[in-house]
Short mmCIF file of C-alpha atoms in Angstrom, two decimals:
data_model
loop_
_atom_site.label_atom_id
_atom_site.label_comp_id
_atom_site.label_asym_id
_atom_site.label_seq_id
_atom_site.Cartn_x
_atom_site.Cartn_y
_atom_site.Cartn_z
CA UNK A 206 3.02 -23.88 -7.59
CA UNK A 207 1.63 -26.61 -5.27
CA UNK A 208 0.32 -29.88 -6.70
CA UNK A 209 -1.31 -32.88 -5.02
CA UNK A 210 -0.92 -35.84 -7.31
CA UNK A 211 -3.09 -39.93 -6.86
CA UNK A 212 -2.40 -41.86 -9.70
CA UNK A 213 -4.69 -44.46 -9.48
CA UNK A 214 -8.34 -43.51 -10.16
CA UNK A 215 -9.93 -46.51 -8.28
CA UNK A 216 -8.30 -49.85 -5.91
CA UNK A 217 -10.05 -52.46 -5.34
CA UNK A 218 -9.68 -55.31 -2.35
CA UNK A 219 -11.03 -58.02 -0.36
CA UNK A 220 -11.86 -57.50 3.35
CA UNK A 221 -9.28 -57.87 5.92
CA UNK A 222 -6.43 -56.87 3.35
CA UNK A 223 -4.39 -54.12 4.00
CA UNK A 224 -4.00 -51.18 0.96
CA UNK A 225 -2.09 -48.31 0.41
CA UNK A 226 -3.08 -45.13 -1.89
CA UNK A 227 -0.56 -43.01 -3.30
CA UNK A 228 -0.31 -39.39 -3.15
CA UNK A 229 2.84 -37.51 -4.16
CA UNK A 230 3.00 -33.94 -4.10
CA UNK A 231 4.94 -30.89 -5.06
CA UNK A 232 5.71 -27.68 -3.33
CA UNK A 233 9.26 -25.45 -3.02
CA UNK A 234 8.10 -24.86 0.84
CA UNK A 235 9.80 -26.19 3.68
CA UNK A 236 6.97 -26.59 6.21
CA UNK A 237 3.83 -28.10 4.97
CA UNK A 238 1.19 -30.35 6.18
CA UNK A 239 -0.61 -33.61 4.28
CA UNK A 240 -3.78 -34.66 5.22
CA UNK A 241 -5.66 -37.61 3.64
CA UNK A 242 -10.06 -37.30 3.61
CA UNK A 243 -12.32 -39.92 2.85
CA UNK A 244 -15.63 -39.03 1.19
CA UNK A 245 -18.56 -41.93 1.16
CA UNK A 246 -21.22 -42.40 -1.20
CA UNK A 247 -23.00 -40.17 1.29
CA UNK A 248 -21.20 -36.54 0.00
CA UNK A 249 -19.17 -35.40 3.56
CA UNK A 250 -15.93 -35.38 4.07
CA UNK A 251 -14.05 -37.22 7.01
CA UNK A 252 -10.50 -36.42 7.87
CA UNK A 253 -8.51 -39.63 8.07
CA UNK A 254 -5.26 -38.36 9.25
CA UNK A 255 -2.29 -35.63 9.34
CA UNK A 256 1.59 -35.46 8.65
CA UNK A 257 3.32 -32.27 9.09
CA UNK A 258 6.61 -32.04 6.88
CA UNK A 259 8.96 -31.71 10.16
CA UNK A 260 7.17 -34.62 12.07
CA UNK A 261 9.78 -37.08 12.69
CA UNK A 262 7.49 -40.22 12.61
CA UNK A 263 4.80 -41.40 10.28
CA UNK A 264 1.18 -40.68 11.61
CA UNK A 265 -0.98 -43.59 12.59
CA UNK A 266 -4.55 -43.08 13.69
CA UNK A 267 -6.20 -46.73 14.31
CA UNK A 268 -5.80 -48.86 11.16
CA UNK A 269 -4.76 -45.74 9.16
CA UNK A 270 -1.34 -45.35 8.75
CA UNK A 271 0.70 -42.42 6.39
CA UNK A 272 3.65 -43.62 4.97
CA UNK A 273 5.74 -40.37 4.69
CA UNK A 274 8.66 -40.39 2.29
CA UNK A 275 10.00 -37.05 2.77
CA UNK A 276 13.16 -37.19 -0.17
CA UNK A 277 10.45 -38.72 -2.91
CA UNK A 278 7.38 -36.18 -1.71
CA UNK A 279 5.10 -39.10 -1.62
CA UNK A 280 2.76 -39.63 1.77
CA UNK A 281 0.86 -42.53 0.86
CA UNK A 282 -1.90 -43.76 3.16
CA UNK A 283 -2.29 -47.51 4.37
CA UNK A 284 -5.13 -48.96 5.69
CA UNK A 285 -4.46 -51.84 7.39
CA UNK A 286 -7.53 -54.87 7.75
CA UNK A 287 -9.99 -53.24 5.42
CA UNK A 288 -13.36 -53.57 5.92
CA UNK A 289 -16.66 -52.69 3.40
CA UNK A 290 -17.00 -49.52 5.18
CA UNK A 291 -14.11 -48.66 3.78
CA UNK A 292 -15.35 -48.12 0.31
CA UNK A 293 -15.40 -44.49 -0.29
CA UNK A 294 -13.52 -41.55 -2.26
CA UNK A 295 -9.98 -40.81 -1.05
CA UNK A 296 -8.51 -37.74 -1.29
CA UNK A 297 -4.61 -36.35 -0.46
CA UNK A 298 -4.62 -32.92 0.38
CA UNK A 299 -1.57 -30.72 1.07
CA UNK A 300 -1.69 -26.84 3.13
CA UNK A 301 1.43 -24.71 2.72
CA UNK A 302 2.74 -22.57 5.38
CA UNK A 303 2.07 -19.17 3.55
CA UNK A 304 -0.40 -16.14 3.74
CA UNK A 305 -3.28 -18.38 2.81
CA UNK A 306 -4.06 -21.90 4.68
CA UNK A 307 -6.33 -23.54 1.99
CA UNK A 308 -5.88 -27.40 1.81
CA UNK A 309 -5.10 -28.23 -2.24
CA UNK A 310 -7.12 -31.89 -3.01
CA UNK A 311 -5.83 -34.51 -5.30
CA UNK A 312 -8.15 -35.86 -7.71
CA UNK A 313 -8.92 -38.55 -5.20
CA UNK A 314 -9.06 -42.60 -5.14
CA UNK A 315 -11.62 -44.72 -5.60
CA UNK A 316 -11.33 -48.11 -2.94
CA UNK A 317 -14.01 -51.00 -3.07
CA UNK A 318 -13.86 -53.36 -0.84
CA UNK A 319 -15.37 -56.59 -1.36
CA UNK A 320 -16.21 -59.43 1.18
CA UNK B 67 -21.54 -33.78 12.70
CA UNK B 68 -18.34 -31.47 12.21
CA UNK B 69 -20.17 -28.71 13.54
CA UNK B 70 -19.96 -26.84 10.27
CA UNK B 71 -23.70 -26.17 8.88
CA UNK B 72 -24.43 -25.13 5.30
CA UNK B 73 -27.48 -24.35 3.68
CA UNK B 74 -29.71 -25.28 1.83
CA UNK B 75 -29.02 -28.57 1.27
CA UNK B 76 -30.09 -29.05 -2.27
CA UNK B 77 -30.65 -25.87 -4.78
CA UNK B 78 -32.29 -25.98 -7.74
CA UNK B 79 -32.55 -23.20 -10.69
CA UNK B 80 -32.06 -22.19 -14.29
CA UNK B 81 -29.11 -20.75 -16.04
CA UNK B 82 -28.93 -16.81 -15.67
CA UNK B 83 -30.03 -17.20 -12.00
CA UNK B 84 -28.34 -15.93 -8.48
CA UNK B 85 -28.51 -18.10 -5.61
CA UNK B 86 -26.93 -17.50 -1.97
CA UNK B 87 -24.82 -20.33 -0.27
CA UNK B 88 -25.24 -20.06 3.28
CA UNK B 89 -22.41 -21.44 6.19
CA UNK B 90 -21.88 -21.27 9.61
CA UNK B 91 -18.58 -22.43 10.99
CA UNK B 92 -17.99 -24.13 14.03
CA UNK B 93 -17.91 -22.34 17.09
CA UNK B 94 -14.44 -20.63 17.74
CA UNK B 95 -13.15 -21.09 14.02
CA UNK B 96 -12.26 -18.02 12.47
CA UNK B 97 -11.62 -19.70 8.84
CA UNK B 98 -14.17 -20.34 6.40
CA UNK B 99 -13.35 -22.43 3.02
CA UNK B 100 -15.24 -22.56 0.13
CA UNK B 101 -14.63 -25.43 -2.22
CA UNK B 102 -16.50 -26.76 -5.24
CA UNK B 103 -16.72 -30.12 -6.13
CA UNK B 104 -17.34 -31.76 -9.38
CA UNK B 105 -17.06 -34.42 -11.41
CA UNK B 106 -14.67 -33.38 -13.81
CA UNK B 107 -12.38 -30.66 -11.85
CA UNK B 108 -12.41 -32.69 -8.75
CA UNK B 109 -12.12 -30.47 -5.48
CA UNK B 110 -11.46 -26.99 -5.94
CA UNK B 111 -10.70 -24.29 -3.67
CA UNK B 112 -12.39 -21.30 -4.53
CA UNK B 113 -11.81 -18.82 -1.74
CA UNK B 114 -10.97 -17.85 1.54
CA UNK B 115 -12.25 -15.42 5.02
CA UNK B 116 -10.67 -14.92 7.87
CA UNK B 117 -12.24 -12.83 10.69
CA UNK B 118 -14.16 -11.12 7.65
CA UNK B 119 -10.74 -10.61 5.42
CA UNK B 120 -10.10 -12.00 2.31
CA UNK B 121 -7.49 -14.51 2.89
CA UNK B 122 -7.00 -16.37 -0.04
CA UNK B 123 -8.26 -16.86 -3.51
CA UNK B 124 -8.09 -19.83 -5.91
CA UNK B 125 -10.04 -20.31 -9.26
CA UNK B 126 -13.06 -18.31 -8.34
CA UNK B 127 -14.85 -17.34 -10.79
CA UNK B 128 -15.95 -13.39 -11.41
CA UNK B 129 -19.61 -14.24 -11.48
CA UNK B 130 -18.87 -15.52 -7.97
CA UNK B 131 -18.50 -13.55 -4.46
CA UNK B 132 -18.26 -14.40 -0.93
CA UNK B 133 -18.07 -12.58 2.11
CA UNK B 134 -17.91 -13.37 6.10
CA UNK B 135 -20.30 -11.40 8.41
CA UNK B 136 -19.15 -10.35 11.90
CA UNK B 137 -20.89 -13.24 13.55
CA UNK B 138 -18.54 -14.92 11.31
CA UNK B 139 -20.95 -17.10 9.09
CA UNK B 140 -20.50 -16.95 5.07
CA UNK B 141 -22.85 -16.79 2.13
CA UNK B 142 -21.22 -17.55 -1.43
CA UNK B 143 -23.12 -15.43 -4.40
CA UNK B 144 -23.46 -17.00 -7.70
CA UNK B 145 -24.88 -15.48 -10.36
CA UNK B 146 -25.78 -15.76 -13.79
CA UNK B 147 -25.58 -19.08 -13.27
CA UNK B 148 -24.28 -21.61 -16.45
CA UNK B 149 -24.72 -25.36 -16.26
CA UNK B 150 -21.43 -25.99 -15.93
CA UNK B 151 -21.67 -24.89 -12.60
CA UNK B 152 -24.01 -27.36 -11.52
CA UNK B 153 -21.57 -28.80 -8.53
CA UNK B 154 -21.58 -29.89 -4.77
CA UNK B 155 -20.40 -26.56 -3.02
CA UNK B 156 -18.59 -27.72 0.47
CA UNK B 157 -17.89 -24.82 3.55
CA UNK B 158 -15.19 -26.03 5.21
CA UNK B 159 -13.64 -24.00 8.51
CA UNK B 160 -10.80 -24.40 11.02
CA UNK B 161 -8.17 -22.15 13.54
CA UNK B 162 -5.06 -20.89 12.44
CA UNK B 163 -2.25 -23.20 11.55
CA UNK B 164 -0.42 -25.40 9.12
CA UNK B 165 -1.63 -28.21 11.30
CA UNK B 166 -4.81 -27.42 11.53
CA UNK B 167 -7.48 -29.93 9.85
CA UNK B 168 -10.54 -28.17 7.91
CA UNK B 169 -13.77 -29.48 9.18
CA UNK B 170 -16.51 -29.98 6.30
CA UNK B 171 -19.93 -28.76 6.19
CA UNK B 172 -22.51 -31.59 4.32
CA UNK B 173 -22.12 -29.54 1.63
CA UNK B 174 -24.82 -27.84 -0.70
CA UNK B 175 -25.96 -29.54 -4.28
CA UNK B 176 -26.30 -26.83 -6.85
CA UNK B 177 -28.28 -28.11 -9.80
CA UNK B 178 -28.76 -25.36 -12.79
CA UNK B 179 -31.15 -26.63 -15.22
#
């Protein structure tokens, strides 16, 4: 079965600093894709950025950045110079290439960000 | 705006009741999602349409149904409604493909009282 783990329930850090939330996950497939979302206060859901299990390099979209450890199934997502809009939910989510394409969420991290 | 629309946007009723999630995906997406967010069980995927076929089901309850019309939009039945399933029911829809990101609808707020 597939499983999305984030260990840490909420991270917390000034502005400008860089973080990184953990996801590791767990699947028997071969071809897979991780995405990380970010859900505000406000309720939707914003994708952040995608890393396909055969892409060579990490993903980087703007100051987010997927650090994609392929041997260790962990695809943890940096964000580099945080700023207070940055304080949100975080969730890892993981699709498997199989008859059904539904993205499986991880329980999600909590950042603050405080000036 | 992710071009996914859900209603309504707030629902409000007592246990035993049936309500109808409404969702419209964006234009050209074939896939609708239906997830169910709460505070205790996190995000969870309850089922999936594609084209009008059943693609995919997760923990969906029996007291809940879903179907896609040929115009492609999706209502989500829940009925006899408990107060544990007060939750923030998301649509979600994309295109084919292991790649492909889902794109959220603002999601509805089920309250059961």
């Amino acid at each position: 079965a597939q499983k999305i783990t984030q260990t840490q329930p909420g991270m917390f850090v000034q502005e400008k600093e860089a973080v990184t939330l953990d996801c590791t996950y767990d699947t028997s497939d071969q071809s897979y894709g991780l995405f990380w979302y970010k859900q505000p206060s406000s309720g939707e859901m914003i994708f952040l950025i995608y890393q396909g299990s055969y892409d060579e390099q990490n993903a980087t979209e703007g100051r987010y950045s997927l650090n994609f450890q392929k041997a260790r199934k962990s695809a943890n997502l940096v964000i580099s110079a945080s700023q207070l809009g940055d304080s949100a939910m975080y969730f890892c989510a993981m699709r498997v290439n199989q008859a059904g394409t539904a993205l499986i969420f991880g329980k999600g991290t909590t950042l603050s960000v405080s000036s | 705006d992710s071009g996914v629309t859900q209603t309504p946007k707030h629902l409000i009723t007592a246990t035993g009741q049936r309500v109808t999630l409404r969702c419209s995906p964006r234009s050209g997406d074939l896939s609708v999602y239906w997830y169910q967010q709460s505070l205790d069980q996190g995000l969870q995927f309850l089922i999936q349409y594609y084209n009008g076929e059943e693609r995919a089901k997760g923990n969906i309850l029996e007291r809940f149904s879903a179907q896609q019309f040929p115009d492609l939009h999706s209502e989500l039945n829940l009925s006899s409604l408990e107060l544990g399933d007060s939750a923030l029911y998301f649509c979600a829809s994309s295109v084919a493909g292991v790649r492909e990101k889902l794109f959220f609808g603002s999601g509805t707020q089920l309250s059961v009282l």
